[in-house]
Amino acid sequence: MNKRLIVTDCESVIDYSRDAVVLCLGDKNLRVRGSDLTVNSFCFGQTDITGEIVCVEFV
Amino acid sequence: MIRLLRLLQGYVLFVAEGGFVERFLNLCKINGISLWDIKNDGVKVKAFTSAKDFDRINLAAERSGMTIIVEENRGLKTFATRNRLRVGAVIGVFLAAMITIYLSGCVWSVEIQEKDGVKPDNFTQTLAELGVKAGARKSKIDILEVQDELLKRHSDLLWVSLNIFGGRAQLEYTLVNEKTPSDETLLPTNLVSAKKGVVTLVECYRGTPLVKEGQHVAEGSVLISGVVANANGTEALVQAKGKVFAKTENVIVASAEGGRPGKVSIGAEPCYGVSFFGTDIPLGRSDSGELSSATRIFCRGYEGQLPVGFIRCDYLSVGDGSIALDDDKQSLALLLECVEDKRSQFEGARLKNVNYSRSLNGGRVSVSAKITCIEDVSVEKTISVEKN
C-alpha cells in the first residue's frame, strides 16, 4: 500500500537509492526504507516521500 | 490548481545520471531550485522542475558530476513556441471569439406569450418598429421606452413587461378585462330571516341592524333594515347587506316501503372460444354485461394435457329492478338519500348536533333526523314603496 511521509526541517539528502532515502535532520539522520520511493518535493525545508515505505528509523 | 499553475509557467522532465545524486539534490535545494516527483531507479534519477529553475540547474549538475537530459518540455510558452508558425489557427481562434462576443450582444429571438386568444403577430410589428427584433443590439434597446410605447399604441393592454434573457427577448402582457355588469337591482331591500332560531352573530355591512346576539327570531322577521337614518334627521332607503347567523333546528323526514330501486342481475349469457397454444380465439362476443366466470377445458393426449382446448365465458347481464332490503339497511339507505338531498341546504352551516330516529309501521320504514346547526338565515326582501 502506498504511504506518504512528510519530513520537516530536512537539511540535506545523505543517501538516495532505489529502496532507501537517508535525510540529515541536523544532529540525527532519518532513514526511510521501502520500494518505489518517490521524493515528491525537496525544497524549502520540507521533504515529501511517497511509495511502499516499509521502515522509518533514526540512524 | 498547482498543476494548472505549473502548466502555465512551464515545466521540464529531465533525467540526471553519472554523478552523485545526493550532492546534486542538495545543491538544487541550496540554490532554490524546486524539484518534484523525484524517482531514482538505481541507474538514473528522473525529476520535474519549473522551466525557470531549469535554466539554473546546469551549475548544480556540473558540481555534482551529473549529466542532464531533457525528456519532456511542457507549458504555455513551449506550446506557443512550437505553434508560432500556425498563424491561421490563432487568427481563427481570435475571430471565433470576436464573433461570439458580438453575437452574444444581439437579440436572437423575440418571444411573445399567446394569451386570451390574442395572437403574438399583433405586437411583433410594433416591437420591430421600436427596435426589438432578431439581430438588434441589446444595448440599443431601451426597455422602459419600449414598454411605454406599447401601452400607448395598444389601448387593450393593461400591463406589459419586456425582459431580455441572454439572446431571447420575452414580452409578457395583461389585457384590459371587460367590466362585468352588476346584477344588483336598484330597489331597496331588507334582510329577513328565512328560519326561526336564536341569533349568534350579526354582521351588518349596509343598513340598520334590528337584532342582536341571543335574540330569538321568527321566520320572516326583519334582521337588517334597508332604512338608514341620516345625520340631518332624514331617512334613506338602501339595499341592506350583511349576514346574520342563528342557531336553528331542522327536521328531515324520509320513509319508504318495499324494496329499493337499483341494478339487479337479469341473466347470464355464455360465450365460447378456442384456446390454441396460449392464444384465446373467441367464437362469439357478448355486447352487454360483465364477465362473471371463465372455464377452460383442454384436450388430453397420450402423454398428458395438450395446449389446445375450449373456453366458456359467462357474461352477467344487469338491469333496473327492486332490491329487497331488511329494515336496518332500508333505514340506512333512507338516511343516505336524505343527506345527499339536503346537502346544499346546509352548505356553509356549522353542525352542532344531529339526532336520528327510526320508526317501523307495518312494512313502512320511516327515519327522521333533527339537526341543530348555526347558519346564515338572512335573505333579501324588497321593500315595497308606495308613492303618494
XYZ file of N, CA and C in Angstrom, chain B residues 89-254:
498
model
N -4.399 29.425 -37.350
C -5.160 28.893 -36.205
C -5.399 29.994 -35.178
N -4.388 30.789 -34.976
C -4.519 31.881 -33.997
C -5.552 32.891 -34.463
N -5.470 33.226 -35.747
C -6.451 34.179 -36.273
C -7.859 33.596 -36.176
N -7.982 32.311 -36.466
C -9.294 31.654 -36.403
C -9.864 31.687 -34.996
N -9.018 31.388 -34.002
C -9.484 31.427 -32.610
C -9.903 32.847 -32.247
N -9.128 33.793 -32.687
C -9.433 35.197 -32.384
C -10.753 35.607 -33.029
N -10.936 35.234 -34.303
C -12.182 35.590 -34.995
C -13.388 34.932 -34.342
N -13.229 33.672 -33.969
C -14.347 32.953 -33.322
C -14.734 33.660 -32.028
N -13.729 34.079 -31.278
C -14.012 34.764 -30.008
C -14.730 36.083 -30.266
N -14.264 36.821 -31.268
C -14.882 38.118 -31.555
C -16.319 37.948 -32.029
N -16.540 36.955 -32.888
C -17.898 36.727 -33.395
C -18.830 36.315 -32.262
N -18.322 35.466 -31.390
C -19.154 35.029 -30.252
C -19.502 36.210 -29.360
N -18.515 37.062 -29.109
C -18.772 38.226 -28.257
C -19.791 39.144 -28.924
N -19.663 39.322 -30.233
C -20.593 40.215 -30.937
C -22.014 39.637 -30.920
N -22.117 38.353 -31.253
C -23.447 37.730 -31.327
C -24.125 37.651 -29.963
N -23.346 37.545 -28.920
C -23.964 37.455 -27.590
C -24.571 38.792 -27.184
N -24.229 39.851 -27.904
C -24.828 41.147 -27.604
C -26.022 41.451 -28.488
N -26.465 40.470 -29.263
C -27.611 40.676 -30.165
C -28.812 39.887 -29.650
N -29.999 40.331 -30.094
C -31.219 39.580 -29.799
C -31.336 38.481 -30.846
N -31.513 37.253 -30.408
C -31.614 36.139 -31.351
C -33.076 35.836 -31.680
N -33.961 35.980 -30.702
C -35.377 35.670 -30.964
C -36.243 36.540 -30.069
N -37.472 36.779 -30.547
C -38.445 37.540 -29.777
C -39.599 36.600 -29.454
N -39.868 36.459 -28.171
C -40.920 35.525 -27.742
C -42.049 36.342 -27.121
N -43.261 36.157 -27.677
C -44.423 36.876 -27.145
C -45.421 35.833 -26.668
N -45.835 35.909 -25.434
C -46.769 34.910 -24.913
C -48.125 35.082 -25.576
N -48.725 33.948 -25.917
C -50.050 33.962 -26.521
C -51.063 33.817 -25.405
N -51.981 34.764 -25.335
C -52.860 34.779 -24.173
C -54.211 35.329 -24.563
N -55.264 34.784 -23.940
C -56.616 35.323 -24.146
C -56.997 35.392 -25.616
N -56.458 34.478 -26.412
C -56.833 34.453 -27.828
C -56.162 35.525 -28.659
N -55.299 36.335 -28.062
C -54.622 37.396 -28.832
C -53.390 36.805 -29.480
N -53.260 36.989 -30.788
C -52.120 36.395 -31.493
C -50.897 37.284 -31.307
N -49.719 36.668 -31.200
C -48.488 37.450 -30.997
C -48.194 38.392 -32.159
N -48.716 38.109 -33.360
C -48.401 38.963 -34.516
C -48.830 40.405 -34.278
N -49.814 40.602 -33.389
C -50.296 41.963 -33.112
C -49.180 42.844 -32.593
N -48.306 42.255 -31.814
C -47.267 43.057 -31.182
C -45.927 42.939 -31.888
N -45.774 41.945 -32.760
C -44.486 41.732 -33.421
C -44.117 42.944 -34.269
N -45.108 43.453 -35.009
C -44.859 44.601 -35.889
C -44.444 45.817 -35.067
N -45.169 46.034 -33.958
C -44.863 47.206 -33.111
C -43.475 47.079 -32.505
N -43.146 45.876 -32.043
C -41.826 45.669 -31.436
C -40.717 45.885 -32.465
N -40.960 45.427 -33.689
C -39.942 45.598 -34.736
C -39.720 47.083 -35.019
N -40.796 47.854 -35.015
C -40.668 49.297 -35.253
C -39.912 49.977 -34.115
N -40.047 49.424 -32.915
C -39.369 50.022 -31.758
C -37.952 49.486 -31.575
N -37.519 48.640 -32.506
C -36.141 48.152 -32.462
C -35.945 46.828 -31.766
N -37.026 46.153 -31.405
C -36.886 44.846 -30.746
C -37.186 43.769 -31.786
N -36.156 43.235 -32.389
C -36.305 42.208 -33.414
C -35.025 41.381 -33.449
N -35.084 40.239 -34.166
C -33.915 39.373 -34.247
C -32.786 40.120 -34.946
N -31.614 40.107 -34.308
C -30.467 40.792 -34.875
C -30.215 42.163 -34.266
N -31.180 42.667 -33.492
C -30.991 44.007 -32.908
C -29.978 43.935 -31.775
N -29.229 45.021 -31.570
C -28.244 45.065 -30.483
C -28.984 45.311 -29.171
N -28.651 44.522 -28.168
C -29.359 44.615 -26.877
C -29.086 45.958 -26.220
N -27.881 46.473 -26.421
C -27.512 47.724 -25.743
C -28.297 48.909 -26.286
N -28.859 48.763 -27.484
C -29.589 49.878 -28.073
C -31.082 49.808 -27.776
N -31.528 48.832 -27.026
C -32.960 48.699 -26.707
C -33.199 49.339 -25.339
N -34.076 50.366 -25.341
C -34.457 50.996 -24.073
C -35.758 50.328 -23.636
N -35.677 49.445 -22.670
C -36.829 48.609 -22.296
C -37.990 49.458 -21.791
N -37.711 50.443 -20.967
C -38.800 51.261 -20.395
C -39.516 52.036 -21.503
N -38.736 52.541 -22.440
C -39.353 53.301 -23.524
C -40.213 52.392 -24.403
N -39.734 51.188 -24.657
C -40.498 50.235 -25.484
C -41.809 49.891 -24.786
N -41.743 49.666 -23.468
C -42.949 49.309 -22.719
C -43.973 50.459 -22.760
N -43.494 51.692 -22.567
C -44.407 52.850 -22.590
C -45.051 52.997 -23.955
N -44.244 52.816 -25.000
C -44.751 52.986 -26.358
C -45.782 51.909 -26.699
N -45.551 50.702 -26.206
C -46.519 49.614 -26.450
C -47.849 49.936 -25.791
N -47.813 50.461 -24.573
C -49.057 50.804 -23.880
C -49.787 51.919 -24.605
N -49.031 52.845 -25.200
C -49.676 53.955 -25.924
C -50.314 53.451 -27.207
N -49.611 52.571 -27.897
C -50.113 52.149 -29.217
C -51.220 51.107 -29.121
N -51.245 50.335 -28.048
C -52.270 49.288 -27.909
C -53.122 49.618 -26.694
N -54.328 50.098 -26.957
C -55.185 50.544 -25.853
C -55.753 49.364 -25.063
N -55.683 48.146 -25.632
C -56.234 46.992 -24.909
C -55.237 46.388 -23.933
N -54.066 46.994 -23.844
C -53.063 46.474 -22.911
C -53.216 47.144 -21.561
N -53.271 46.322 -20.518
C -53.336 46.855 -19.147
C -51.927 46.955 -18.565
N -51.115 45.949 -18.864
C -49.774 45.896 -18.290
C -48.888 45.160 -19.261
N -47.644 45.600 -19.410
C -46.727 44.933 -20.330
C -45.338 44.919 -19.702
N -44.597 43.830 -19.968
C -43.246 43.720 -19.421
C -42.350 43.098 -20.483
N -41.240 43.768 -20.761
C -40.267 43.250 -21.722
C -39.000 42.880 -20.966
N -38.577 41.632 -21.131
C -37.351 41.173 -20.478
C -36.451 40.538 -21.517
N -35.145 40.717 -21.320
C -34.190 40.105 -22.242
C -33.350 39.115 -21.450
N -33.488 37.820 -21.779
C -32.731 36.755 -21.120
C -31.727 36.213 -22.128
N -30.471 36.580 -21.956
C -29.452 36.106 -22.896
C -29.724 36.681 -24.279
N -30.031 35.813 -25.244
C -30.327 36.277 -26.595
C -31.822 36.289 -26.893
N -32.634 36.103 -25.868
C -34.081 35.985 -26.086
C -34.795 37.156 -25.454
N -35.614 37.853 -26.261
C -36.432 38.949 -25.745
C -37.829 38.396 -25.509
N -38.316 38.544 -24.289
C -39.612 37.958 -23.933
C -40.580 39.060 -23.545
N -41.778 39.008 -24.144
C -42.798 40.022 -23.852
C -43.959 39.351 -23.146
N -44.314 39.893 -21.976
C -45.486 39.406 -21.244
C -46.461 40.558 -21.112
N -47.770 40.244 -21.106
C -48.740 41.331 -21.055
C -50.024 40.842 -20.387
N -50.813 41.818 -19.994
C -52.146 41.534 -19.470
C -53.115 42.474 -20.174
N -54.234 41.914 -20.611
C -55.209 42.725 -21.335
C -56.202 43.333 -20.373
N -56.831 44.407 -20.825
C -57.875 45.044 -20.017
C -59.105 44.156 -20.066
N -59.596 43.751 -18.909
C -60.793 42.908 -18.880
C -62.018 43.770 -19.025
N -63.033 43.231 -19.679
C -64.294 43.973 -19.774
C -64.975 43.915 -18.435
N -65.511 45.022 -18.057
C -66.166 45.059 -16.756
C -67.478 44.303 -16.856
N -67.732 43.370 -15.931
C -68.992 42.621 -15.962
C -70.092 43.489 -15.372
N -71.260 43.479 -15.991
C -72.330 44.329 -15.483
C -72.794 43.834 -14.127
N -73.074 44.731 -13.268
C -73.520 44.381 -11.933
C -74.964 43.883 -12.000
N -75.214 42.809 -11.221
C -76.581 42.279 -11.247
C -77.416 42.821 -10.100
N -76.899 43.863 -9.461
C -77.667 44.433 -8.351
C -78.829 45.268 -8.887
N -79.992 45.116 -8.268
C -81.138 45.935 -8.679
C -81.075 47.253 -7.936
N -81.908 48.186 -8.383
C -81.887 49.472 -7.727
C -82.910 49.544 -6.606
N -83.656 48.477 -6.391
C -84.694 48.509 -5.375
C -84.093 48.312 -3.991
N -84.599 49.058 -3.004
C -84.115 48.879 -1.631
C -84.628 47.555 -1.066
N -83.815 46.927 -0.236
C -84.193 45.628 0.319
C -83.899 45.579 1.805
N -84.665 44.722 2.498
C -84.363 44.361 3.889
C -83.743 42.972 3.874
N -83.058 42.627 4.959
C -82.617 41.245 5.157
C -83.541 40.645 6.209
N -84.293 39.611 5.801
C -85.237 38.987 6.730
C -84.769 37.568 7.018
N -85.371 36.990 8.075
C -84.950 35.654 8.487
C -85.691 34.595 7.684
N -84.961 33.608 7.167
C -85.594 32.520 6.417
C -86.088 31.422 7.337
N -85.560 31.381 8.568
C -85.973 30.323 9.503
C -86.061 30.935 10.892
N -86.679 30.230 11.811
C -86.668 30.699 13.195
C -85.440 30.142 13.892
N -84.940 30.927 14.848
C -83.756 30.476 15.561
C -83.315 31.504 16.566
N -82.118 31.304 17.101
C -81.548 32.217 18.091
C -80.301 32.844 17.466
N -80.278 34.167 17.416
C -79.168 34.865 16.744
C -77.865 34.645 17.523
N -76.801 34.291 16.791
C -75.488 34.116 17.425
C -74.484 35.173 16.972
N -74.664 35.693 15.730
C -73.698 36.675 15.233
C -74.383 37.555 14.197
N -74.181 38.878 14.295
C -74.737 39.822 13.324
C -73.572 40.533 12.630
N -73.524 40.400 11.294
C -72.516 41.137 10.523
C -73.271 42.073 9.584
N -73.273 43.363 9.889
C -74.035 44.329 9.102
C -73.063 45.142 8.266
N -73.171 45.067 6.938
C -72.291 45.826 6.063
C -72.967 47.120 5.603
N -74.295 47.033 5.397
C -75.049 48.206 4.971
C -76.457 48.082 5.519
N -76.987 49.153 6.067
C -78.342 49.121 6.612
C -78.327 49.313 8.124
N -79.461 49.066 8.743
C -79.611 49.246 10.195
C -79.935 47.893 10.823
N -79.054 47.349 11.662
C -79.363 46.057 12.287
C -80.458 46.206 13.323
N -81.442 45.300 13.306
C -82.557 45.364 14.234
C -82.525 44.240 15.269
N -81.583 43.307 15.139
C -81.491 42.209 16.098
C -80.086 42.190 16.667
N -79.962 41.500 17.821
C -78.635 41.361 18.414
C -78.458 39.924 18.892
N -77.268 39.604 19.326
C -76.949 38.234 19.700
C -77.788 37.776 20.891
N -78.273 36.555 20.763
C -79.089 35.990 21.843
C -80.584 36.197 21.643
N -80.938 36.968 20.646
C -82.359 37.284 20.430
C -83.004 36.184 19.597
N -84.245 35.809 19.976
C -84.998 34.829 19.192
C -85.617 35.542 17.999
N -85.544 34.938 16.848
C -86.153 35.496 15.647
C -87.077 34.451 15.044
N -88.152 34.959 14.437
C -89.101 34.069 13.772
C -88.881 34.169 12.278
N -89.485 33.255 11.562
C -89.337 33.281 10.111
C -90.007 34.524 9.571
N -89.290 35.279 8.749
C -89.847 36.485 8.151
C -89.543 37.758 8.914
N -88.997 37.646 10.119
C -88.737 38.883 10.878
C -87.525 39.597 10.281
N -87.589 40.947 10.342
C -86.532 41.765 9.720
C -85.287 41.713 10.591
N -84.173 41.375 9.988
C -82.900 41.278 10.709
C -82.084 42.560 10.519
N -81.904 42.972 9.254
C -81.187 44.221 8.952
C -82.090 45.045 8.056
N -82.426 46.249 8.476
C -83.366 47.080 7.743
C -82.651 47.885 6.683
N -83.355 48.100 5.572
C -82.792 48.908 4.496
C -83.064 50.392 4.682
N -83.654 50.752 5.812
C -83.937 52.164 6.100
C -82.811 52.686 6.971
N -82.121 53.697 6.452
C -80.960 54.236 7.160
C -81.239 55.679 7.532
N -81.016 56.019 8.802
C -81.252 57.394 9.264
C -80.007 58.229 8.988
N -80.209 59.398 8.376
C -79.095 60.306 8.117
C -78.859 61.220 9.305
N -77.747 61.888 9.289
C -77.404 62.762 10.425
C -78.330 63.960 10.519
N -78.906 64.372 9.368
C -79.772 65.563 9.409
C -81.213 65.206 9.720
N -81.436 63.966 10.104
C -82.781 63.567 10.501
C -83.594 62.929 9.405
N -83.139 62.983 8.169
C -83.866 62.341 7.081
C -83.510 60.867 7.048
N -84.270 60.151 6.238
C -84.029 58.714 6.108
C -83.769 58.371 4.649
N -82.975 57.334 4.455
C -82.701 56.885 3.091
C -82.975 55.394 2.996
N -83.393 54.973 1.792
C -83.646 53.553 1.553
C -82.445 52.976 0.792
N -81.884 51.889 1.304
C -80.710 51.260 0.681
C -80.953 49.758 0.558
N -80.072 49.112 -0.141
C -80.093 47.651 -0.189
C -79.284 47.140 1.002
N -79.979 46.547 1.948
C -79.291 46.043 3.148
C -78.337 44.914 2.761
N -77.116 44.984 3.330
C -76.116 43.939 3.059
C -75.568 43.437 4.374
N -75.375 42.130 4.485
C -74.780 41.591 5.709
C -75.114 40.123 5.868
N -74.748 39.604 7.038
C -75.048 38.209 7.359
C -75.502 38.146 8.800
N -76.510 37.328 9.041
C -76.979 37.099 10.407
C -76.990 35.594 10.644
N -76.118 35.177 11.564
C -76.023 33.745 11.869
C -76.907 33.435 13.076
N -77.660 32.329 12.963
C -78.549 31.922 14.055
C -78.486 30.429 14.244
N -78.777 30.037 15.474
C -78.828 28.609 15.791
C -80.236 28.120 15.472
N -80.298 27.182 14.531
C -81.612 26.718 14.074
C -81.743 25.228 14.298
N -82.994 24.785 14.338
C -83.263 23.349 14.443
C -84.039 22.928 13.203
N -83.529 21.922 12.523
C -84.138 21.451 11.287
C -84.478 19.970 11.425
N -85.638 19.589 10.896
C -86.058 18.186 10.964
C -86.203 17.663 9.548
N -85.581 16.560 9.289
C -85.678 15.932 7.963
C -86.324 14.571 8.156
N -87.346 14.292 7.358
C -88.069 13.021 7.484
C -88.073 12.329 6.133
N -87.878 11.045 6.143
C -87.966 10.268 4.901
C -88.530 8.901 5.232
